[in-house]
Coordinates of C-alpha atoms and ligand atoms in Angstrom, one line a residue:
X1 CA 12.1 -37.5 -30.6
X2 CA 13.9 -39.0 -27.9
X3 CA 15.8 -42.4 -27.9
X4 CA 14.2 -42.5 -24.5
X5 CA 11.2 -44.5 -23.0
X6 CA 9.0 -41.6 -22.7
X7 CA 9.5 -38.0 -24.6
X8 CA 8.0 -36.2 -21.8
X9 CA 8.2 -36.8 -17.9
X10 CA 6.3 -34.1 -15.8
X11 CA 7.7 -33.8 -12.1
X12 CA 5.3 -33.1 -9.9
X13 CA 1.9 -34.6 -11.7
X14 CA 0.7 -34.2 -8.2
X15 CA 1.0 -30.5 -7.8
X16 CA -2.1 -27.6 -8.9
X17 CA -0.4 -27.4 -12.4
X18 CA 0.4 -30.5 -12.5
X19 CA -2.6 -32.1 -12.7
X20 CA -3.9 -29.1 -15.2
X21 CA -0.4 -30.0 -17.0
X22 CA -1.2 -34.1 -17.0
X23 CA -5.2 -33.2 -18.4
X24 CA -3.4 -30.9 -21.3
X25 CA -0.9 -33.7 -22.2
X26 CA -3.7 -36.4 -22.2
X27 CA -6.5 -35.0 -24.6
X28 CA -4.7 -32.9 -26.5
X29 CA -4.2 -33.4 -30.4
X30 CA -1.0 -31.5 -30.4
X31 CA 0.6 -34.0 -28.4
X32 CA -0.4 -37.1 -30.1
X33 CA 2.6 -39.4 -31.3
X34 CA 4.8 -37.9 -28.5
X35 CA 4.9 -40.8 -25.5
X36 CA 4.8 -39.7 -21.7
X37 CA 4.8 -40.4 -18.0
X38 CA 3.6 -39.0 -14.9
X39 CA 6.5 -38.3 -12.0
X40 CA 5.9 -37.4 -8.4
X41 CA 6.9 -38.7 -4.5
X42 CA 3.5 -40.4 -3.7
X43 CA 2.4 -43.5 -5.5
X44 CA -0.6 -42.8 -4.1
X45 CA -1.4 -38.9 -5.3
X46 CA -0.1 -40.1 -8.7
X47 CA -3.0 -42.8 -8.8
X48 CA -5.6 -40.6 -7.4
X49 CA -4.1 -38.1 -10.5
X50 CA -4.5 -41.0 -12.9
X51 CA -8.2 -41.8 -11.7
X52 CA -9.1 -38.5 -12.3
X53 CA -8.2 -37.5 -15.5
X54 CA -10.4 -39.8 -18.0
X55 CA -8.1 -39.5 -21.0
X56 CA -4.8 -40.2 -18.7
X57 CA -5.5 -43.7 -17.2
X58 CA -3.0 -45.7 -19.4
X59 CA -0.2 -43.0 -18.5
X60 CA 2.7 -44.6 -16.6
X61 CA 4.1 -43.7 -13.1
X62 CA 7.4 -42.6 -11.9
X63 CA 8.2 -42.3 -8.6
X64 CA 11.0 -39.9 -7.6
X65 CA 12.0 -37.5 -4.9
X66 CA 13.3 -33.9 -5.3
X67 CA 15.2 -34.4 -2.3
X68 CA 16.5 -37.8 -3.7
X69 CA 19.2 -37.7 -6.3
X70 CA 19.0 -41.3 -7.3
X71 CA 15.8 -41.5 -7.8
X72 CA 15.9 -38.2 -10.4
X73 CA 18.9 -39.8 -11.8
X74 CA 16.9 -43.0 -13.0
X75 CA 13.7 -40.7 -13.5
X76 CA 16.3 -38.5 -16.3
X77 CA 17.8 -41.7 -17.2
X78 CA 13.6 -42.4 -18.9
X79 CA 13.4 -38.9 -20.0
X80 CA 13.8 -37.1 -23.2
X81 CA 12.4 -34.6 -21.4
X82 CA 11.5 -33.4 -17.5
X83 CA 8.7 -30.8 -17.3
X84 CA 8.9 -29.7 -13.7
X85 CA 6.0 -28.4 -11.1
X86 CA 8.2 -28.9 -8.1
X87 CA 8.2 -26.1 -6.3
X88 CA 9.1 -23.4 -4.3
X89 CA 12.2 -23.9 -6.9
X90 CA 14.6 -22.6 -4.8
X91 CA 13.7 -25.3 -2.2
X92 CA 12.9 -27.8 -3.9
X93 CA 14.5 -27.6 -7.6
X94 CA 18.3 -27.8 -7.7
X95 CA 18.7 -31.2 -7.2
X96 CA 16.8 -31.9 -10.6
X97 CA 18.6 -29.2 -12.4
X98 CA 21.7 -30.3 -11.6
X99 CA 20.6 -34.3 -12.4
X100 CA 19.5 -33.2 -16.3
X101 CA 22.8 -30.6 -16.8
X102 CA 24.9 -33.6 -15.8
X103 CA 23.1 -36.2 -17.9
X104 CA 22.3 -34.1 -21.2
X105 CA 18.9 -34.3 -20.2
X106 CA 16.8 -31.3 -21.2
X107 CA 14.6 -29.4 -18.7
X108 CA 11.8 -27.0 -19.2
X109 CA 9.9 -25.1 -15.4
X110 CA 7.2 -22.6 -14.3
X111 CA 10.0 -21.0 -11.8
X112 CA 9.6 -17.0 -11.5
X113 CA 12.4 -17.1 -8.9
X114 CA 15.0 -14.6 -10.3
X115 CA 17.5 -15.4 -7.1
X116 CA 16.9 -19.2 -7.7
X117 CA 17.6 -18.9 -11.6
X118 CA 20.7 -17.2 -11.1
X119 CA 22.3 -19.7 -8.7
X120 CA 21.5 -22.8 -11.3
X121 CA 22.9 -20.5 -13.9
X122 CA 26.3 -20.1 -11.5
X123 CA 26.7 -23.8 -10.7
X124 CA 25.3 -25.5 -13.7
X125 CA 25.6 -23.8 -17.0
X126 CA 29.1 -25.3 -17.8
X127 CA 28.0 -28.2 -17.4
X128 CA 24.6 -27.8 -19.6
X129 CA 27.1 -26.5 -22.4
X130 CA 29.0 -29.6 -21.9
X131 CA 26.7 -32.6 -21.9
X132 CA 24.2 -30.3 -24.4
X133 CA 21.4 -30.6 -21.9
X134 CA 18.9 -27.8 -22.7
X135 CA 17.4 -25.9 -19.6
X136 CA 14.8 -23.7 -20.2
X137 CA 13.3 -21.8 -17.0
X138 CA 10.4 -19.3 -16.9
X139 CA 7.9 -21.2 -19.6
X140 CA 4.8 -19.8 -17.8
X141 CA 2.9 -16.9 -18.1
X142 CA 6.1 -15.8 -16.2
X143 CA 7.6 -14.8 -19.1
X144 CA 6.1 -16.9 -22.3
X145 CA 4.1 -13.6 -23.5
X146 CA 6.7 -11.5 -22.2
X147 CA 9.5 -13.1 -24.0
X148 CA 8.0 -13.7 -27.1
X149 CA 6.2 -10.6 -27.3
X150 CA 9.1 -8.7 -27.5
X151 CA 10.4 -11.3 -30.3
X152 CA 7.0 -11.0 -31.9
X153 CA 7.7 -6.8 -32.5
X154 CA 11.3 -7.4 -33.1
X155 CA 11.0 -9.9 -35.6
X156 CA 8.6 -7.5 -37.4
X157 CA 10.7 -4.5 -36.6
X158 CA 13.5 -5.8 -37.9
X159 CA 11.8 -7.1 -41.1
X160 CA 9.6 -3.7 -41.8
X161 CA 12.2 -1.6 -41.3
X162 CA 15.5 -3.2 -41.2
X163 CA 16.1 -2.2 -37.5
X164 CA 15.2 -3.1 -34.0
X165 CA 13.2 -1.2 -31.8
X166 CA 15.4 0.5 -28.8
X167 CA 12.5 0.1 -26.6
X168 CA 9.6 -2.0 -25.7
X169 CA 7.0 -1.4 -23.3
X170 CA 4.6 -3.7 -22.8
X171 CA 1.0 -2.6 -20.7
X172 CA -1.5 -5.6 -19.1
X173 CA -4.5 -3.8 -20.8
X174 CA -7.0 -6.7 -18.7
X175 CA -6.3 -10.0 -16.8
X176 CA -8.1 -11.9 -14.4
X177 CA -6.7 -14.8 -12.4
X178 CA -5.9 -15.8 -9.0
X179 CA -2.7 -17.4 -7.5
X180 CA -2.2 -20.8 -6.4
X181 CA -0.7 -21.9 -3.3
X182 CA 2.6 -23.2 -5.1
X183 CA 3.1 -19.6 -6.3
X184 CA 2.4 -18.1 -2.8
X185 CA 4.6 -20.1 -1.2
X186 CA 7.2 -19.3 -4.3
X187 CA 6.6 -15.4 -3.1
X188 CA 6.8 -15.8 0.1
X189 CA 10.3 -17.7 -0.1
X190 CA 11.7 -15.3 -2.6
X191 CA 10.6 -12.5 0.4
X192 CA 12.1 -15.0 3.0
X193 CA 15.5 -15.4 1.2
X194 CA 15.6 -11.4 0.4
X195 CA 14.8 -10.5 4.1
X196 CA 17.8 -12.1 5.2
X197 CA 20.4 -10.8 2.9
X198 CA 20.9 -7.4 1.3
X199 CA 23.8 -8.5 -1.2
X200 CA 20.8 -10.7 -2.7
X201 CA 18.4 -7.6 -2.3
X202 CA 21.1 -5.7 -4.2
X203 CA 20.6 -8.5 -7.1
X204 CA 17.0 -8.7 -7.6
X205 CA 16.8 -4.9 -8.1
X206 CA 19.8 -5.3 -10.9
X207 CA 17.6 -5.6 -14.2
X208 CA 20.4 -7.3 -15.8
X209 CA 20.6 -10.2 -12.8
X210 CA 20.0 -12.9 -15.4
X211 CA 22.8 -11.7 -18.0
X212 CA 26.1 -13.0 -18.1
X213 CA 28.1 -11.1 -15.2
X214 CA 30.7 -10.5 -17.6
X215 CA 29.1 -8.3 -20.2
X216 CA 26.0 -6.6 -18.6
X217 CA 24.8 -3.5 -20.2
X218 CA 25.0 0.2 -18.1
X219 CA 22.1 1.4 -19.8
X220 CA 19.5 1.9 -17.1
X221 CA 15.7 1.0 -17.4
X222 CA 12.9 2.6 -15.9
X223 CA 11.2 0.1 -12.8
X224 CA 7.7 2.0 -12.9
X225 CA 7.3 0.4 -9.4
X226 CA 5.3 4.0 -9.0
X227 CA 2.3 5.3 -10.8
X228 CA 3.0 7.6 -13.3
X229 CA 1.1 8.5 -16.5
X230 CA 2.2 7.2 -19.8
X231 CA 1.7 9.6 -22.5
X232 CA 2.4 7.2 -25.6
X233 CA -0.8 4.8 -24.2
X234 CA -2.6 7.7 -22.6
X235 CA -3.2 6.3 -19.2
X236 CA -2.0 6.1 -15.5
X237 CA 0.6 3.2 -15.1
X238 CA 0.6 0.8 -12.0
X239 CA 2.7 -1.9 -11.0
X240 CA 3.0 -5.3 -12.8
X241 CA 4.2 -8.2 -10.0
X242 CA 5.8 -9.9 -12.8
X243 CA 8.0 -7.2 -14.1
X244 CA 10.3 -8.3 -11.6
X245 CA 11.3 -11.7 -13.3
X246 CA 9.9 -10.9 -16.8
X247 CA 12.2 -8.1 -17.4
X248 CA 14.9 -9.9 -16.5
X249 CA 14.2 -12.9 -19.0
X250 CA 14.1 -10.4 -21.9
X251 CA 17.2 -8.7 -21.4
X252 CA 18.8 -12.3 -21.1
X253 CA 17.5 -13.3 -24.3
X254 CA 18.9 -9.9 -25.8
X255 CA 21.8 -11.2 -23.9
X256 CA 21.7 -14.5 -25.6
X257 CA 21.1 -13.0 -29.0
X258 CA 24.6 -11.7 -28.0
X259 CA 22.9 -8.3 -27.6
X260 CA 21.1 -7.9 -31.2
X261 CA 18.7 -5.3 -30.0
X262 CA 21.7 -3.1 -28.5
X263 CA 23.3 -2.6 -25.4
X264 CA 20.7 0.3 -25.1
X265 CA 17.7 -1.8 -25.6
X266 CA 15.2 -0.8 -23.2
X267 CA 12.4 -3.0 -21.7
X268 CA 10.0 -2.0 -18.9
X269 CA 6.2 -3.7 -17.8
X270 CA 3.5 -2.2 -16.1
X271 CA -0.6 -2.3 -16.0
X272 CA -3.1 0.4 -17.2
X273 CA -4.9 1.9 -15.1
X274 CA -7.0 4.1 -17.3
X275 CA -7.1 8.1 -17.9
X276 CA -8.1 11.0 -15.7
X277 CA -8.6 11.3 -12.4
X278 CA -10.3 7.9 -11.9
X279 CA -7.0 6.4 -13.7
X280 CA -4.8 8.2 -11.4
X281 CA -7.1 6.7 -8.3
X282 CA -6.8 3.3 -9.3
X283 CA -2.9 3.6 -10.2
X284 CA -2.3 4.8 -6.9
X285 CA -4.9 2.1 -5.2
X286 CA -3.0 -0.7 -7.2
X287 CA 0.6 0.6 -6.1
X288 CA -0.5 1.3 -2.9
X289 CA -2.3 -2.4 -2.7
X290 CA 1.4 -4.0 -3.9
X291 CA 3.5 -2.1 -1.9
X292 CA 1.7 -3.1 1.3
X293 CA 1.7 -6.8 0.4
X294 CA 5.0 -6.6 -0.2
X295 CA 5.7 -5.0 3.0
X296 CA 4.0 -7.7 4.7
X297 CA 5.7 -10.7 2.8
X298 CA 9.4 -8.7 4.3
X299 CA 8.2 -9.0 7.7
X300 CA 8.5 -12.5 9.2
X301 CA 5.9 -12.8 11.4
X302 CA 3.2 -10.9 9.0
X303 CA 4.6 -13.5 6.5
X304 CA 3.5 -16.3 8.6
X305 CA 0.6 -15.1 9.4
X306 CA -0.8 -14.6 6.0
X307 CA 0.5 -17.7 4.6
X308 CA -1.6 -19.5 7.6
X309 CA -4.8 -17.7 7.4
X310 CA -5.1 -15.3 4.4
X311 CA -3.7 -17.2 1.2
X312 CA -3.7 -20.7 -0.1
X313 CA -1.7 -23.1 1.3
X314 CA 0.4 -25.3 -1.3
X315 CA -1.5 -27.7 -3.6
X316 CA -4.8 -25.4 -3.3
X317 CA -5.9 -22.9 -6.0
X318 CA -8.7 -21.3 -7.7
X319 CA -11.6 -23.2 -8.7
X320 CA -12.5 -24.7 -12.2
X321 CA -15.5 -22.4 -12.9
X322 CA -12.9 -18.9 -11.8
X323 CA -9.9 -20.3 -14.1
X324 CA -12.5 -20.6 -16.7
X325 CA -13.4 -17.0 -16.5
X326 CA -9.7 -15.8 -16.6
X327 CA -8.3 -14.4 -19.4
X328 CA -5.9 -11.7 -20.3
X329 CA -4.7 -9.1 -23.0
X330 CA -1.1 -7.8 -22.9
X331 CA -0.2 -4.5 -25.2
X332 CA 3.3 -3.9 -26.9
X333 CA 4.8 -0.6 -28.3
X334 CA 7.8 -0.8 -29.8
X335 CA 9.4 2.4 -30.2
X336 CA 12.4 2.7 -32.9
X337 CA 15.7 5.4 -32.4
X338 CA 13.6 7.4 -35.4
X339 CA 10.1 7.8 -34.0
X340 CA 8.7 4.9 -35.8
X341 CA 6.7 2.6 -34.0
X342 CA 5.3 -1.2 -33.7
X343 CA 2.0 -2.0 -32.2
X344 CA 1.2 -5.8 -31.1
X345 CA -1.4 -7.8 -28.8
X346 CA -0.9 -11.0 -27.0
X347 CA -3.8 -12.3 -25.2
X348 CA -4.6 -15.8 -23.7
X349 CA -8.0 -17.2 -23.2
X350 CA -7.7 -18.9 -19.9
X351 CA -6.3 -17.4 -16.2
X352 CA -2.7 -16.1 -16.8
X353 CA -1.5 -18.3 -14.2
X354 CA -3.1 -22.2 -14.6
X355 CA -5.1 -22.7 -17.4
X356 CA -3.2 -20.9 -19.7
X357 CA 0.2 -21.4 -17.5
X358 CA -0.2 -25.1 -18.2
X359 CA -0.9 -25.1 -21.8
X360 CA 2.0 -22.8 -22.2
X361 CA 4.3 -25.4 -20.3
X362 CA 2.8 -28.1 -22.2
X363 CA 3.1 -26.5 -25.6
X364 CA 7.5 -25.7 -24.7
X365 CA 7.8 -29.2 -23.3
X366 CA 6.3 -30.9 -26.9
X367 CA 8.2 -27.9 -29.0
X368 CA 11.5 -29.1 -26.6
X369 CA 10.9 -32.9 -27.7
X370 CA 10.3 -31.9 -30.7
X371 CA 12.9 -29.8 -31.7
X372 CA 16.3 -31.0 -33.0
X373 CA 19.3 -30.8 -30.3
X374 CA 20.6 -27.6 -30.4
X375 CA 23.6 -26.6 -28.6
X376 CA 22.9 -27.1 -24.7
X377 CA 23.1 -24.6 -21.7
X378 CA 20.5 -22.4 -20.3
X379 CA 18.0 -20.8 -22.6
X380 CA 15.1 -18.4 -22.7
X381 CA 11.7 -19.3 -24.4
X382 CA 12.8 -16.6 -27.3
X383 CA 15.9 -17.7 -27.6
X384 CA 15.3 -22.2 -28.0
X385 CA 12.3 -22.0 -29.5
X386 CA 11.0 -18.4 -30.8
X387 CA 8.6 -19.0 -34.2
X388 CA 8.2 -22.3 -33.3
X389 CA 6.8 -22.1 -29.4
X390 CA 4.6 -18.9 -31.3
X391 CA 2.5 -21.0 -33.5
X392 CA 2.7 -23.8 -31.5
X393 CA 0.6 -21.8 -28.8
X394 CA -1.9 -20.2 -31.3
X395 CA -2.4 -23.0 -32.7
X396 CA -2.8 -25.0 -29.8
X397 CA -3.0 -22.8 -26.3
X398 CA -5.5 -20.2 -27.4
X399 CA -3.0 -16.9 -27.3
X400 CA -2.7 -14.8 -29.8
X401 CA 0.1 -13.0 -31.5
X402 CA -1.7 -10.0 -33.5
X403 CA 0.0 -6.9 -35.3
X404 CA -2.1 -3.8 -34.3
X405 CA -0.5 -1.6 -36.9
X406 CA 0.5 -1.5 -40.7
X407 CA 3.5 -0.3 -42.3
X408 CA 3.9 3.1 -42.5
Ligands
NAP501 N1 5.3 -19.1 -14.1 C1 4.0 -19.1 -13.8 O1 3.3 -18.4 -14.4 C2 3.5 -20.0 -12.7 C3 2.2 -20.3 -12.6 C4 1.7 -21.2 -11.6 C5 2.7 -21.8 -10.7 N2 4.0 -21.5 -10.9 C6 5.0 -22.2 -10.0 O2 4.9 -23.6 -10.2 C7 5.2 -24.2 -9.0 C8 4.0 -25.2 -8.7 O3 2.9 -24.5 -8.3 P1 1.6 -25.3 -7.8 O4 0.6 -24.3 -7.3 O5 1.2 -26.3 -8.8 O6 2.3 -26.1 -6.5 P2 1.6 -27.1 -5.5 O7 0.2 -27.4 -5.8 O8 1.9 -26.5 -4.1 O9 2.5 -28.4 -5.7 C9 3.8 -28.5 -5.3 C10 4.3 -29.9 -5.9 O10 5.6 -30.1 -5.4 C11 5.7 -31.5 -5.0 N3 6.8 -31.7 -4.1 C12 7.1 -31.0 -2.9 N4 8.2 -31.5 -2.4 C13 8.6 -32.6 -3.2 C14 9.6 -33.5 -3.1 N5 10.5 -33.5 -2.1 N6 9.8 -34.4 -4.1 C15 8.9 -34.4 -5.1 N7 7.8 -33.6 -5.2 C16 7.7 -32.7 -4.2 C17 4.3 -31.8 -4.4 O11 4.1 -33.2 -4.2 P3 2.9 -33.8 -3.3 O12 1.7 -33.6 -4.1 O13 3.3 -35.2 -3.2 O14 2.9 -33.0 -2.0 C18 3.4 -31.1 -5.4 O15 3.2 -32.0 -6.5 C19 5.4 -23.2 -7.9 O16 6.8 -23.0 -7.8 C20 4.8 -21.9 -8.6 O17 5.4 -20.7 -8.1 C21 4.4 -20.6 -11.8

């Protein structure tokens, strides 16, 4: 553990996840002996925070700016670790990142901003190296399951039959959640920033935009950003919004694994939408439901208009009783060069992107305080904390991690 007052600082107690974040940390068992403290720009939201949550009323307050490098500098100077909830990250974000990098200070976010995540890796992963500062981006349900699942069927690929699979799909067989301000305004940036400059639109469409620029693989992967029928799960395939930054955190961590599962390794996401006719209907509904939402987000003044009076502003979200009710159930096939295959489930027992976000976040921030210093620089979830960050979350964030098959 750290040499530093607290283990744990979360950023942004103030924020939606925060506050889910701060209840986590406060009741649960997992985290006991680990100390923490409670960071955001109003003294005043960080009280109201504190008064709220019954088991977090001892927790100490920081107070610190994202705009304010100072004040991140003395709130890294008490950290072991900083769990941030700041965002839109690429407005709000680089300031922090650059304060840990520069002070050996390790980092763990809920960012899902590909262009944002690429930038930090530009300017700041030299220094990371350097000062051993370990920055870990993407430990939500943007790409926790996503990242580990594929470890999950490697792992067991490699160990039943001495090889790794050459491609992973993985299917959302069910989810239900909804989307909190924060990660609306998060969308609507990343739409903002792409509107206004094709040499970034060029980027996000690259699947390999998180790997290093000097060795990216040619092979190309399959986008499914159009329904399509998938024989080996026997159903009509729509579009998965988080393939976008989720594909990109795998191939980094194959990247990072300095390309163990080949340079041919293929990776794609995308949601059943059932068999037959009916199937076909709803694939095509989804896509069609997607594409136009996307098309709005690209247009500025449609942008603004649904960030005013459609969606929820920043700091609002869904309501106790609906993240409750969330769930989901993600389905991996891994598919070897020979025909054999690897089955696996992940599913989580709270809405993909709060209650289970925040216990996800929780669980890599305690694994990251935890875990001895390994060498810094800019990790995946797979890559820092792989078994570990797996048992840790079904032990203690209700997912599961479940072989569907048995050794042929
Ligand atoms: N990966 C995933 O699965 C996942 C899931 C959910 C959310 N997210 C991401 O997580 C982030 C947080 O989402 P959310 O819905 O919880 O956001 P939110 O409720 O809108 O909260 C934003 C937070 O940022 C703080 N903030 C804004 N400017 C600041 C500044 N200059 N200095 C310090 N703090 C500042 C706000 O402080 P005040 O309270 O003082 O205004 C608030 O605490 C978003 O980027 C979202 O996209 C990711």
């Amino acid at each position: 553990m750290s040499a530093k007052p607290y283990d744990v600082v979360v950023f942004g107690a103030t924020s939606f996840v925060g506050k889910l974040l701060c209840r986590y940390l406060a009741s649960h068992s997992s985290v006991a002996g680990l100390t923490w403290a409670a960071a955001g720009r109003s003294l005043e939201k960080l009280e109201q925070m504190r008064s709220l949550e019954a088991n977090a009323s001892g927790v100490p307050l920081i107070l610190a700016d994202a705009t304010d490098a100072p004040s991140l500098a003395a709130m890294c100077a008490h950290a072991g670790v900083v769990v941030s909830t700041v965002g839109p990250y690429a407005l709000y974000g680089e300031q922090l990142v650059k304060a840990c990098a520069e002070l050996g200070t390790d980092y763990c976010d809920l960012t899902g901003e590909v262009q944002w995540i690429r930038r930090m890796l530009d300017r700041y992963e030299p220094t990371a190296k350097r000062t051993g500062a370990r920055i870990v981006h993407c430990c939500g349900f943007d790409s926790v399951p996503s990242d580990l699942g594929v470890y999950f069927v490697q792992r067991e690929a490699k160990q039943r039959y001495g090889l790794y699979c050459a491609h992973v799909k993985m299917r959302v067989k069910a989810i239900r959640g909804g989307a909190s301000g924060g990660t609306i305004a998060s969308l609507m940036n990343v739409a903002k920033e792409a509107a206004a400059d094709p040499a970034l639109r060029k980027e996000l469409q690259n699947p390999y935009a998180l790997c290093p620029k000097d060795r990216r693989p040619k092979t190309r992967q399959q986008s499914l950003n159009a329904p399509l029928f998938d024989h080996d799960f026997q159903s009509w395939l729509a579009p998965f919004i988080m393939a976008a930054i989720n594909t990109r955190v795998v191939h980094r961590s194959n990247a990072l694994l300095n390309y163990a599962y080949g340079e041919q390794f293929r990776y794609d996401e995308a949601m059943l939408a059932g068999k037959g006719l009916r199937g076909r209907l709803s694939a095509y509904a989804i896509s069609g439901a997607l594409g136009g939402f996307v098309g709005l987000t690209a247009i500025a003044p449609t942008r603004r208009f649904l960030q005013r009076f459609v969606l929820p502003a920043p700091g609002e979200g869904s309501s106790p009783e609906s993240q409750a009710k969330g769930f989901y159930d993600l389905r991996f096939l891994g598919l070897l060069d020979d025909g054999r295959v690897i089955r696996a489930r992940i599913t989580g027992d709270a809405d993909p992107g709060y209650g289970s976000t925040s216990k996800m976040l929780g669980q890599a921030a305690v694994c990251l305080a935890r875990r001895d210093k390994r060498e810094g620089g800019f990790w995946t979830p797979a890559t820092l904390f792989g078994d570990t960050l797996i048992e840790a979350l079904q032990k203690h964030a209700g997912l599961s991690f479940v072989l569907l098959d048995s050794p042929s």
